[in-house]
Structures are given as C-alpha cells and as structure tokens.
Coordinates of C-alpha atoms in Angstrom, one line a residue:
Chain O
M146 CA -18.8 -21.0 24.4
T147 CA -18.5 -24.8 25.3
T148 CA -19.9 -26.0 28.7
T149 CA -16.4 -26.7 30.0
M150 CA -15.0 -23.4 29.1
R151 CA -17.9 -21.6 30.8
A152 CA -17.7 -23.7 33.8
S153 CA -13.9 -23.2 34.1
I154 CA -14.4 -19.7 33.8
Q155 CA -17.1 -19.5 36.5
Y156 CA -14.9 -21.5 38.8
Q157 CA -12.1 -19.0 38.4
L158 CA -14.1 -15.9 38.7
R159 CA -15.7 -17.4 41.9
D160 CA -12.2 -17.6 43.2
Y161 CA -10.8 -14.2 42.0
R162 CA -14.0 -12.6 43.7
T163 CA -12.9 -14.0 47.3
S164 CA -9.3 -12.8 46.8
G165 CA -10.1 -9.5 45.0
L166 CA -12.4 -8.7 47.5
I167 CA -9.4 -9.3 50.4
L168 CA -7.1 -7.3 48.2
F169 CA -9.7 -4.4 47.8
G170 CA -10.5 -4.5 51.4
V171 CA -6.5 -4.1 52.4
N172 CA -6.3 -1.2 50.1
V173 CA -9.3 0.7 51.7
I174 CA -7.8 -0.2 55.0
L175 CA -4.5 1.5 53.9
I176 CA -6.4 4.4 52.5
L177 CA -8.3 4.9 55.8
L178 CA -4.8 4.6 57.5
A179 CA -3.4 7.2 55.3
I180 CA -6.2 9.5 56.1
L181 CA -5.7 9.0 59.8
G182 CA -2.0 9.5 59.3
M183 CA -2.6 12.8 57.6
F184 CA -4.2 14.0 61.0
S185 CA -1.2 12.6 63.0
V186 CA 1.5 14.4 60.9
G187 CA -0.4 17.7 61.0
I188 CA -0.3 20.5 58.4
N189 CA 3.4 20.3 57.8
G190 CA 3.6 16.9 56.8
E191 CA 2.5 15.2 53.8
V192 CA 0.7 11.7 53.5
S193 CA 0.1 10.0 49.9
Y194 CA -1.2 6.6 48.9
T195 CA -0.4 5.6 45.3
A196 CA 0.2 1.8 45.4
Y197 CA -3.4 0.3 44.5
G198 CA -2.3 -0.4 40.8
F199 CA 0.9 -1.9 41.8
S200 CA -0.6 -4.1 44.5
A201 CA -3.2 -5.5 42.1
A202 CA -0.4 -6.0 39.7
I203 CA 1.7 -8.0 42.3
F204 CA -2.0 -9.8 43.1
M205 CA -2.3 -11.1 39.4
L206 CA 1.4 -11.9 39.3
V207 CA 0.8 -14.2 42.3
C208 CA -2.6 -15.6 40.8
G209 CA -0.9 -16.4 37.7
I210 CA 1.8 -18.5 39.5
V211 CA -0.6 -20.1 42.0
T212 CA -3.8 -20.7 40.5
A213 CA -3.0 -21.4 36.8
R214 CA -1.8 -25.2 37.7
Q215 CA -4.9 -25.7 40.0
V216 CA -7.1 -24.8 37.1
I217 CA -5.4 -27.1 34.6
R218 CA -5.3 -29.9 37.3
L219 CA -9.1 -29.3 38.2
C220 CA -10.0 -29.4 34.2
A221 CA -8.3 -32.6 33.7
Q222 CA -10.3 -34.1 36.6
M223 CA -13.6 -32.6 34.8
G224 CA -12.7 -34.3 31.3
T225 CA -11.7 -31.0 29.9
G226 CA -8.5 -30.8 27.7
R227 CA -5.5 -28.8 28.4
K228 CA -6.5 -26.4 25.4
T229 CA -9.8 -25.3 27.1
A230 CA -8.2 -25.2 30.4
F231 CA -5.5 -23.0 29.2
L232 CA -7.6 -20.8 27.1
S233 CA -10.2 -20.4 30.0
L234 CA -7.4 -18.7 32.0
L235 CA -7.1 -16.0 29.7
P236 CA -10.8 -14.3 29.8
S237 CA -10.8 -15.1 33.6
A238 CA -7.8 -12.9 34.1
V239 CA -9.0 -10.3 31.8
L240 CA -12.3 -10.1 33.5
A241 CA -10.7 -10.4 37.0
S242 CA -8.4 -7.4 36.1
L243 CA -10.9 -5.4 34.6
A244 CA -13.2 -5.7 37.8
I245 CA -10.2 -5.0 40.3
A246 CA -9.1 -1.9 38.2
A247 CA -12.4 -0.6 38.0
A248 CA -13.0 -0.9 41.7
G249 CA -9.9 0.7 42.2
E250 CA -10.7 3.6 40.4
V251 CA -14.0 3.9 42.1
L252 CA -12.0 3.8 45.4
M253 CA -9.3 6.2 44.1
A254 CA -12.2 8.7 43.2
A255 CA -13.7 8.5 46.5
A256 CA -10.2 9.0 48.1
Q257 CA -9.6 11.7 45.8
A258 CA -12.6 13.5 46.7
V259 CA -12.1 13.0 50.5
S260 CA -8.6 14.8 49.9
I261 CA -9.9 17.9 48.1
G262 CA -10.1 19.9 51.3
Y263 CA -6.6 18.7 52.6
P264 CA -3.7 19.9 50.4
N265 CA -1.4 17.8 52.3
L266 CA -2.9 14.5 51.3
Y267 CA -2.4 12.7 47.9
F268 CA -4.2 10.0 46.4
N269 CA -3.1 8.6 43.3
D270 CA -2.5 5.6 40.8
L271 CA 0.3 4.7 38.4
Y272 CA -1.5 6.1 35.3
G273 CA -2.1 9.5 37.3
L274 CA 1.8 9.6 38.4
I275 CA 3.1 9.0 35.0
Y276 CA 0.9 10.8 32.8
A277 CA -1.4 13.4 34.8
G278 CA 0.8 14.6 37.7
F279 CA 1.2 13.6 41.5
D280 CA -1.3 15.9 42.8
T281 CA -3.7 16.1 39.9
T282 CA -7.4 14.8 40.6
L283 CA -8.4 12.6 37.7
S284 CA -11.3 13.5 35.5
V285 CA -13.8 10.6 34.7
G286 CA -12.3 9.9 31.5
Q287 CA -8.7 9.6 33.0
H288 CA -9.9 7.3 35.5
I289 CA -11.4 5.1 32.8
T290 CA -8.1 5.1 31.1
S291 CA -6.4 4.7 34.1
A292 CA -8.5 1.3 34.8
L293 CA -7.6 0.2 31.5
F294 CA -3.8 1.0 32.3
N295 CA -4.1 -1.1 35.5
T296 CA -5.8 -3.8 33.6
C297 CA -2.9 -4.1 30.9
L298 CA -0.3 -3.8 33.6
M299 CA -2.0 -6.6 35.7
L300 CA -2.5 -8.9 32.5
A301 CA 1.4 -8.4 31.8
C302 CA 2.0 -9.6 35.4
Y303 CA -0.3 -12.3 35.0
G304 CA 1.1 -13.6 31.8
F305 CA 4.7 -13.5 33.4
G306 CA 3.2 -15.4 36.5
L307 CA 1.7 -18.1 33.9
F308 CA 5.3 -18.4 32.5
C309 CA 6.8 -19.1 35.9
S310 CA 4.3 -21.4 36.9
F311 CA 4.5 -23.6 33.8
L312 CA 8.2 -23.5 33.6
Y313 CA 8.6 -24.8 37.0
W314 CA 6.0 -27.5 36.2
K315 CA 7.7 -28.8 33.1
L316 CA 11.2 -28.6 34.8
S317 CA 12.6 -31.5 36.9
K318 CA 13.6 -30.6 40.3
I319 CA 17.5 -29.7 39.6
G320 CA 16.0 -27.7 36.4
C321 CA 13.9 -25.6 39.2
V322 CA 16.7 -24.9 40.9
I323 CA 18.8 -24.0 38.1
A324 CA 16.1 -22.0 36.7
G325 CA 15.5 -20.2 40.0
I326 CA 19.0 -19.4 40.2
L327 CA 19.3 -18.0 36.7
M328 CA 16.0 -16.1 37.0
G329 CA 17.5 -14.4 40.3
L330 CA 20.7 -13.5 38.6
F331 CA 18.7 -12.2 35.4
F332 CA 16.8 -9.7 37.8
L333 CA 19.5 -8.7 39.9
G334 CA 22.2 -8.5 37.3
G335 CA 21.2 -9.3 33.9
L336 CA 18.3 -7.1 33.4
P337 CA 19.9 -4.0 34.7
G338 CA 23.2 -4.9 33.0
L339 CA 20.8 -5.4 29.7
S340 CA 19.3 -2.1 30.2
R341 CA 22.6 -0.3 30.7
M342 CA 23.8 -2.1 27.5
I343 CA 20.9 -0.9 25.4
V344 CA 21.3 2.6 26.7
V345 CA 24.9 2.7 25.9
Q346 CA 25.0 0.7 22.6
Y347 CA 21.6 1.9 21.4
P348 CA 20.9 5.2 23.0
N349 CA 18.4 6.2 20.3
L350 CA 16.5 2.9 20.4
A351 CA 16.4 3.3 24.4
E352 CA 15.2 6.9 24.2
D353 CA 12.7 6.2 21.3
F354 CA 11.3 3.4 23.6
A355 CA 11.0 5.3 26.8
A356 CA 9.5 8.5 24.7
F357 CA 7.1 6.0 23.1
C358 CA 5.8 5.0 26.4
L359 CA 5.7 8.2 28.3
Q360 CA 4.1 9.7 25.1
S361 CA 0.7 8.1 25.9
G362 CA -0.9 5.9 28.4
W363 CA -2.3 3.7 25.5
N364 CA 1.6 3.0 24.0
L365 CA 2.5 1.6 27.4
M366 CA -0.7 -0.2 27.6
A367 CA 0.0 -1.8 24.1
V368 CA 3.5 -2.8 25.3
F369 CA 1.9 -4.5 28.5
L370 CA -0.6 -6.4 26.2
V371 CA 2.2 -7.6 24.0
I372 CA 4.2 -8.8 27.2
F373 CA 0.9 -10.6 28.2
L374 CA 0.3 -12.2 24.9
V375 CA 4.0 -13.4 24.3
F376 CA 4.3 -14.7 28.0
S377 CA 0.8 -16.4 27.4
F378 CA 1.9 -18.0 24.2
I379 CA 5.3 -19.2 25.6
S380 CA 3.2 -20.6 28.6
W381 CA 0.9 -22.7 26.1
L382 CA 4.1 -24.1 24.5
L383 CA 5.2 -25.2 27.8
V384 CA 1.7 -26.6 29.0
R385 CA 0.4 -28.2 25.9
N386 CA 2.0 -31.5 26.4
V387 CA 3.0 -31.5 30.1
N388 CA 2.1 -34.5 32.4
I389 CA -0.8 -33.6 34.5
R390 CA -0.4 -35.2 37.9
G391 CA -2.2 -34.7 40.9
W392 CA -1.1 -35.2 44.6
H393 CA -1.6 -38.5 46.8
K394 CA -4.5 -37.9 49.5
Chain B
M1401 CA -19.4 -46.9 21.2
S1402 CA -16.3 -47.9 22.6
I1403 CA -12.8 -46.9 23.9
E1404 CA -10.0 -47.9 21.6
L1405 CA -6.4 -47.8 22.5
Q1406 CA -4.0 -48.1 19.6
S1407 CA -0.5 -49.1 20.0
I1408 CA 0.2 -47.1 23.1
S1409 CA 3.7 -46.6 24.3
K1410 CA 4.8 -44.7 27.4
R1411 CA 8.3 -44.4 28.6
F1412 CA 9.4 -42.8 32.0
G1413 CA 13.3 -42.5 32.0
S1414 CA 14.6 -46.1 31.6
T1415 CA 11.2 -47.5 32.6
Q1416 CA 9.0 -48.8 29.6
A1417 CA 5.5 -47.9 31.5
L1418 CA 3.5 -49.2 28.4
D1419 CA 4.6 -51.1 25.6
Q1420 CA 2.6 -51.4 22.3
V1421 CA -0.9 -51.6 24.2
S1422 CA -3.8 -52.1 22.1
L1423 CA -7.1 -52.6 23.6
T1424 CA -10.9 -52.1 23.0
L1425 CA -13.3 -51.4 25.8
E1426 CA -16.9 -52.2 24.7
E1427 CA -20.0 -50.5 25.8
G1428 CA -21.9 -52.1 28.7
H1429 CA -19.2 -53.9 30.3
I1430 CA -17.6 -53.9 33.7
Y1431 CA -13.7 -54.5 33.3
G1432 CA -11.2 -55.6 35.6
L1433 CA -7.7 -54.2 35.1
L1434 CA -5.2 -56.1 36.9
G1435 CA -1.7 -56.2 37.2
N1436 CA 1.3 -56.1 40.0
N1437 CA 2.6 -52.6 41.3
G1438 CA 4.4 -50.9 38.3
A1439 CA 2.3 -53.1 35.7
G1440 CA 1.2 -49.8 34.1
K1441 CA -2.4 -49.4 35.3
T1442 CA -2.4 -45.9 36.4
T1443 CA -0.3 -44.8 33.5
L1444 CA -3.0 -46.6 31.1
L1445 CA -5.7 -44.9 32.6
S1446 CA -4.0 -41.4 32.8
I1447 CA -3.5 -41.7 29.1
L1448 CA -7.0 -42.6 28.5
T1449 CA -8.0 -39.7 30.1
D1450 CA -5.3 -37.2 28.3
R1451 CA -3.6 -36.4 31.6
L1452 CA -0.3 -38.1 30.2
R1453 CA 0.3 -38.2 26.8
P1454 CA 1.8 -41.4 25.1
D1455 CA 5.1 -41.4 23.3
F1456 CA 3.4 -43.4 20.6
G1457 CA 0.0 -44.3 19.8
Q1458 CA -3.5 -43.0 20.3
V1459 CA -6.7 -43.3 22.1
L1460 CA -10.1 -43.0 20.5
V1461 CA -13.5 -42.5 22.5
D1462 CA -16.5 -43.4 20.4
G1463 CA -14.0 -42.9 17.5
Q1464 CA -12.8 -39.5 18.3
P1465 CA -9.1 -39.0 19.6
V1466 CA -8.8 -37.8 23.3
K1467 CA -6.2 -35.2 22.6
N1468 CA -7.4 -31.8 23.5
N1469 CA -10.9 -33.1 22.5
D1470 CA -13.3 -32.0 25.4
E1471 CA -16.3 -33.9 23.7
A1472 CA -14.3 -37.3 24.0
L1473 CA -13.1 -36.2 27.5
G1474 CA -16.5 -35.4 28.8
K1475 CA -17.6 -39.1 28.1
L1476 CA -14.8 -40.4 30.7
F1477 CA -14.4 -39.5 34.4
L1478 CA -11.6 -41.0 36.2
V1479 CA -11.8 -41.5 39.8
G1480 CA -8.0 -41.9 40.8
E1481 CA -5.8 -42.4 43.7
Q1482 CA -4.5 -38.7 43.1
N1483 CA -6.2 -35.6 44.1
F1484 CA -6.7 -32.9 41.4
F1485 CA -8.8 -30.7 43.3
P1486 CA -7.6 -27.2 44.7
E1487 CA -6.1 -27.5 48.3
D1488 CA -8.7 -25.4 49.8
M1489 CA -11.8 -26.7 47.9
K1490 CA -14.5 -28.2 50.1
V1491 CA -16.4 -31.1 49.4
K1492 CA -19.6 -29.4 48.8
R1493 CA -18.0 -26.8 46.4
A1494 CA -16.4 -29.8 44.6
F1495 CA -19.7 -31.6 43.8
E1496 CA -21.0 -28.2 42.4
T1497 CA -18.2 -27.8 40.5
A1498 CA -18.5 -31.3 39.1
A1499 CA -22.1 -30.6 38.3
S1500 CA -21.2 -27.3 36.4
F1501 CA -18.7 -29.3 34.3
Y1502 CA -20.7 -32.4 33.8
P1503 CA -24.3 -31.6 32.6
D1504 CA -25.7 -35.2 33.8
F1505 CA -23.8 -35.0 37.2
D1506 CA -26.7 -35.7 39.8
L1507 CA -26.1 -33.5 42.5
E1508 CA -28.9 -34.8 44.8
Q1509 CA -27.4 -38.3 44.3
A1510 CA -24.0 -36.9 45.5
H1511 CA -25.3 -35.5 48.5
K1512 CA -27.5 -38.6 49.2
L1513 CA -24.5 -40.9 48.8
A1514 CA -22.3 -38.4 51.0
K1515 CA -24.9 -38.9 53.7
E1516 CA -25.0 -42.7 53.3
F1517 CA -21.2 -42.9 53.4
G1518 CA -21.0 -40.2 56.3
L1519 CA -19.1 -37.8 54.2
P1520 CA -18.7 -34.5 55.8
L1521 CA -19.8 -31.8 52.7
K1522 CA -18.0 -28.9 54.7
K1523 CA -14.7 -30.4 54.9
K1524 CA -12.0 -29.7 52.9
I1525 CA -10.9 -32.3 50.5
T1526 CA -7.3 -32.2 51.7
S1527 CA -8.2 -32.4 55.3
L1528 CA -10.1 -35.9 54.8
S1529 CA -8.7 -38.8 55.7
T1530 CA -7.3 -41.4 53.5
G1531 CA -10.6 -43.5 53.5
Y1532 CA -12.8 -40.2 53.2
A1533 CA -10.8 -39.0 50.4
S1534 CA -11.5 -42.4 48.7
I1535 CA -15.4 -42.1 49.5
F1536 CA -15.3 -38.5 48.4
R1537 CA -14.0 -39.7 44.9
L1538 CA -16.5 -42.7 44.9
V1539 CA -19.3 -40.6 45.3
L1540 CA -18.2 -38.6 42.5
G1541 CA -17.7 -41.3 40.2
L1542 CA -21.3 -42.7 41.4
S1543 CA -22.9 -39.6 40.6
V1544 CA -21.3 -38.1 37.4
N1545 CA -23.3 -40.4 34.8
T1546 CA -20.7 -40.2 32.1
P1547 CA -20.8 -43.3 29.7
Y1548 CA -17.4 -44.4 31.0
I1549 CA -16.4 -44.5 34.2
L1550 CA -12.8 -45.5 35.4
F1551 CA -11.9 -46.3 38.9
D1552 CA -8.1 -46.5 39.9
E1553 CA -7.9 -48.4 43.1
P1554 CA -11.2 -47.2 44.3
V1555 CA -11.5 -48.6 47.8
L1556 CA -7.9 -47.4 48.9
G1557 CA -8.0 -47.0 52.7
L1558 CA -12.0 -48.1 53.0
D1559 CA -13.1 -50.2 55.8
A1560 CA -14.8 -53.6 54.8
Q1561 CA -18.5 -51.8 55.5
H1562 CA -17.7 -49.1 53.2
R1563 CA -16.1 -51.3 50.5
D1564 CA -19.2 -53.5 50.3
L1565 CA -21.6 -50.5 50.1
F1566 CA -19.5 -49.2 47.3
Y1567 CA -19.6 -52.5 45.3
R1568 CA -23.4 -52.7 46.1
L1569 CA -23.8 -48.9 44.9
L1570 CA -21.8 -49.8 41.6
I1571 CA -23.8 -52.9 40.8
E1572 CA -27.0 -50.9 41.7
K1573 CA -26.0 -48.1 39.4
Y1574 CA -24.8 -50.6 36.4
S1575 CA -28.0 -52.4 36.5
Q1576 CA -30.2 -49.3 36.6
E1577 CA -28.2 -47.2 33.8
P1578 CA -25.4 -49.6 32.2
C1579 CA -22.3 -47.8 31.3
T1580 CA -18.6 -49.0 30.8
V1581 CA -16.9 -49.5 34.1
I1582 CA -13.3 -50.0 34.3
I1583 CA -12.0 -51.0 37.9
S1584 CA -8.2 -51.3 38.4
T1585 CA -7.5 -52.9 41.6
H1586 CA -5.4 -55.1 43.7
L1587 CA -8.0 -56.6 45.6
I1588 CA -9.0 -59.0 43.1
S1589 CA -11.1 -61.5 45.1
E1590 CA -13.6 -58.4 45.8
V1591 CA -14.2 -57.7 42.3
E1592 CA -14.3 -61.2 41.0
N1593 CA -18.0 -61.6 41.1
I1594 CA -18.5 -58.0 39.6
V1595 CA -16.0 -57.7 36.4
D1596 CA -17.5 -59.7 33.5
H1597 CA -14.1 -59.0 31.6
T1598 CA -10.5 -59.1 32.7
I1599 CA -7.5 -57.4 31.5
I1600 CA -4.0 -58.4 33.0
L1601 CA -1.2 -56.2 32.8
R1602 CA 2.5 -57.3 33.2
D1603 CA 5.5 -54.8 32.7
G1604 CA 3.3 -52.6 30.5
R1605 CA 2.2 -55.3 28.1
I1606 CA -1.1 -57.4 28.2
L1607 CA -1.2 -60.8 29.2
R1608 CA -4.6 -61.5 29.1
D1609 CA -7.6 -59.9 27.7
A1610 CA -10.8 -61.9 27.8
P1611 CA -14.4 -62.2 29.4
T1612 CA -13.4 -63.4 33.0
E1613 CA -15.8 -66.5 32.6
E1614 CA -13.9 -67.5 29.6
L1615 CA -10.6 -67.2 31.4
M1616 CA -12.0 -69.3 34.4
E1617 CA -13.3 -72.0 32.0
N1618 CA -9.9 -72.6 30.7
T1619 CA -8.0 -72.9 33.8
Y1620 CA -8.3 -75.6 36.5
A1621 CA -6.0 -76.8 39.6
V1622 CA -5.0 -80.5 39.9
S1623 CA -3.8 -81.7 43.2
G1624 CA -2.5 -84.9 44.4
P1625 CA 0.7 -87.1 45.1
A1626 CA 3.5 -85.4 43.2
G1627 CA 4.3 -88.4 41.1
M1628 CA 0.9 -88.6 39.8
V1629 CA 0.3 -85.1 39.2
D1630 CA 3.9 -84.9 37.3
R1631 CA 2.6 -87.7 35.1
Y1632 CA -0.6 -86.1 34.5
T1633 CA 0.6 -82.8 33.6
E1634 CA 3.4 -84.0 31.3
D1635 CA 1.7 -82.9 27.9
K1636 CA -0.4 -79.8 29.6
T1637 CA 0.5 -76.2 29.7
I1638 CA 1.2 -75.5 33.3
L1639 CA 0.9 -72.0 34.9
S1640 CA 2.4 -72.6 38.5
S1641 CA 3.0 -75.4 40.7
H1642 CA 3.3 -75.7 44.4
S1643 CA 4.3 -78.6 46.7
L1644 CA 3.7 -79.5 50.1
G1645 CA 5.5 -82.6 51.3
G1646 CA 4.5 -85.5 49.0
L1647 CA 1.5 -83.5 47.7
K1648 CA 1.6 -81.1 44.7
T1649 CA -0.8 -78.8 43.3
V1650 CA -0.6 -77.4 39.6
S1651 CA -2.6 -75.0 37.9
I1652 CA -3.0 -75.7 34.3
Q1653 CA -4.2 -73.9 31.2
G1654 CA -6.9 -75.9 29.5
Q1655 CA -10.1 -77.8 30.1
P1656 CA -10.0 -80.7 32.7
E1657 CA -10.6 -84.2 31.2
S1658 CA -13.5 -86.3 32.3
D1659 CA -11.7 -89.4 33.0
L1660 CA -9.2 -88.3 35.7
P1661 CA -6.6 -90.8 37.1
L1662 CA -7.9 -91.9 40.5
G1663 CA -6.1 -90.1 43.6
L1664 CA -6.2 -86.6 41.5
E1665 CA -8.6 -84.0 42.5
V1666 CA -9.6 -81.2 40.1
S1667 CA -10.7 -77.8 41.3
R1668 CA -12.1 -74.5 39.8
M1669 CA -9.4 -71.7 40.1
S1670 CA -10.4 -68.2 41.5
L1671 CA -9.5 -65.1 39.5
Q1672 CA -7.0 -64.3 42.3
D1673 CA -5.4 -67.9 42.0
Y1674 CA -5.5 -67.6 38.3
F1675 CA -3.8 -63.9 38.5
I1676 CA -1.0 -65.2 40.7
S1677 CA -0.4 -68.3 38.7
L1678 CA -0.2 -66.2 35.5
Q1679 CA 2.4 -64.0 37.2
E1680 CA 4.2 -67.1 38.2
A1681 CA 4.4 -68.4 34.8
A1682 CA 5.6 -65.1 33.2
E1683 CA 8.1 -64.9 35.9
R1684 CA 9.4 -68.2 35.0
E1685 CA 9.5 -67.5 31.3
E1686 CA 11.5 -64.3 31.9
E1687 CA 14.2 -66.0 34.3
P1688 CA 17.3 -66.4 32.1
A1689 CA 18.0 -70.1 31.2

C-alpha cells in the first residue's frame, strides 16, 4: 500500500470514528428509551427497536454523498491522484461499515439479553426480521451473519451515495436541478411503476428474484455487493476526469 | 529534474484559458509567473498538479506524466487561493494530515512558523480570516519540503509585515534547501528581487519566458522632449510610450546606445514597468488596424 493511500484511509477512518460513535450513541439512547418505554406501556403493550441496520445504512448513504468529494479534494491538495483518492474511499467504507455493523451486533446482543425476561420487549435487526423471525433471539453465528448483512447493505447505500455525489459534481447547475427532479420522479413514480411492470410482465422473474433474496441472507448480501460495485464503478467513470476545485477562503 | 509542459491547451466554454503552452521549469530556480487577470496562471498551476485536466498536451514531472501518478504529484505542492481542506478541519489537524501524506513534511517547522505568524492552531480553517487563511497555506508550503513548490497569489490579504516575513522565510528556505519555486502573483514589484526567471502569460499564451536579468538587460526607457524621443526611437522596437506635456517616455526593447543624443535620458526599467509595457505593446498589436 502506498503512503498516500494509507494516509487517505487513516484520515477517513478517523472521521468515521467520530461520526460512527455519534451514530452508535444515538442508537444506545434509543434502546434505553425503548426499555424505559416498556415500563411506561406496562404488561399489555409492546415495545420494539429494529432500526440499527437501517439507520447505519442511511448513515453510510449520507457519508457517500458528503465525504467523498471532501476526500478527493483533500487528496488533490496532498499530491494524490484521483485514482488513489477514489480507491481509498472503498476500503475505508468497508472497514467503517464492518466496525459499525459489529458494534451494532454487540449492542443488539446486549439488548436482546436484557429483553429475555420481558415478553413484550423486542430487539432485532434487519437480518433477524427477514430471516430469523421478529421475536427470535439470535445465536452468535446469526449475529455474525447479521453483521455481514448490515455491512453489505451499508456498502450498497454508500455506493449509491458516491454515485449521487459525483453525478452532481460533474453536472452543471441546470443539470443538477434536472437530475434532482428526474431522480425524485424516478423514486416516486418510476421505480414503483417499473417494479409493478416487472411483476406484471415478468411474474416469474420477479418471483424468482424475490425468492432468491429471501432464500438466504447470503443471496441478498450478494445483491447488495453487486449494487455497491456497480455504483462504485459508475462513480469512478464520473470522477476520473472531473475538474477538482476548492472554494475561495 | 524538471517540470515539462508539452503543448497544453485548455478551454472553458468559449474561453481559451491556455493555448498550446509549452514550458520547462528547471530545478533550483525561483520562477515568477506573471499575467493579468484571466491570463491563465491559476489554470496552468491547476493543470500542473492534475486538479484540472488539459484538453490537449501533457505535463511531465522528472520525466513522469502527472496524470493519476502519485509519485510525480507527490513532488509538487500547490499553495493556492482555493481551500481544498474539509470545512470542519482545524489547522492543527491539517498539519498532521499533511505530515501523513508527505513524509518530508516538517511538523515542528510548521508549528514554529504558525507561532511566528500568530496563526491559531485550534481554529477551523474555514473560520480563518482571508489573511490568516493565506498564512495557513504559506506555512504548509514552507514546511512541506517537496522538490517543487507552487505559490498561487501567496500573499493575498496579507499585511505588509507578514508579506515581508513570508518573502524572508522563502529566501531563507531556498538558500538552505534549494528547490524549485513558482510564484504566481500580481504584486510584481514585491517579487522582482526574488524571481530569477520570469514567465509572462497573456490570454493563455506565453509572452516571455526568460531569466529575469536577461529580460531587464534588454529593455530600457528613454525620456526627453517628444520630438527628440521620436527621432531616436524611429528604428527601435517600442514597447510603450507615454507623453506628458512636451515630454515623452518610451520603453524600448534592446540595449541602449552609449552615445545617446544630448537631452535624452536613459533609465533602467523595473520588472513591473516592463510587464506593463509588454502588455500595452500586446494590446496595440491586438487592436484592429
């Protein structure tokens, strides 16, 4: 590994450490609030918290959008080419996602241990919800798989964040407005419409894909990784010749 | 050991920022990169450091192309007007980050210079005043110890005392560890005694590229009664001329004659006067007949 690559990764990991700790802290507070909430709703109510993986995925999406350009700019100031700067984003995101996911599993395991004596208190995460069951206490092996599942989901979101960031960097002001409108329309109407069309036109394909994803967590992880790689590749195509400019000050 | 720019062209929309610029920047010189606003100085330096990609041509640093080349790029450090640091980064962390990217970065020297300039280490870079933002970048440039240091408007917003301190520190650094320094500036009179080689850009093209002394030796100004000056300059290359009442001053390209007609006075031109004369001559040439 070159000096510049190492320096860039170190810089990013230091940044992820601070923001990741804030994310973790917020989740701890929410879990504590859920436990307190359980006492307030009493024996007849149910309290659950299942949002760690989802919040971590949103966190990585935002990181992809916000920090990627900063890193490319910083690297440009520090005598590092676009290629190294871009490549350094990927291992940093992988390491950060792994650490955040692992910390999340420790937190979930602790929360599930607390919830054992309380039948109306549920703690779980996306992997547990989809593949193990809402009220299942995960085994150590399942926690590891769940951590990897969250890592892959976070990376898929990060890849999409990178794509958005570099697309907007490349576009002119008018292009940004048009892309923003088109993206909004795509998510509001296009994507649901496309999904409906696929289900209607190719019911077998949609069913097979859904079955493939639900069959095993590993399958969906593979899908997430493909999304990550595809968006990362497109992002590289966008950023490889971009004009890197700072701001006046 | 040199930086070579080979036929660099860059266009932004309808503006031709650089047009077939070829240059060689040799090791161990202090270059002055001069030009009016929009001449292409910042674009040139940005292409040198691979921040901007040229439409045509290439840049070689010690024989290696800079495009995506960390080894070549690691030999350059551009102290520019623009901030490339993250918004929330503090001065101290910026120094530490620079030290992790550049193995020869002298962290101790950076802290010493920051103290000398009165630069607060705990402040965010983006919250620094224009002057202190310039000082921050100058401290980086003076501590980074790369073979090529590029300063783009280095003293922007600096008071006279800090400007003087910077020039002194730069000369001190250069005399201790000679490297190649490129200074792009509008404050020509301030760098006149520092730069040993001058490159003058105009509208994306090189007007002059020569040792400063050579440029100065080949220009002079003649002043005296308008009629006498006109007769004297009939067969000479005039760069610029100014009249005031019956007196006229003309800047001339070439060597002054030893037997000058009585009543005419010869004076040496400053780099700034030479630059202005050259720009005026270029403007006259560009005017439609």
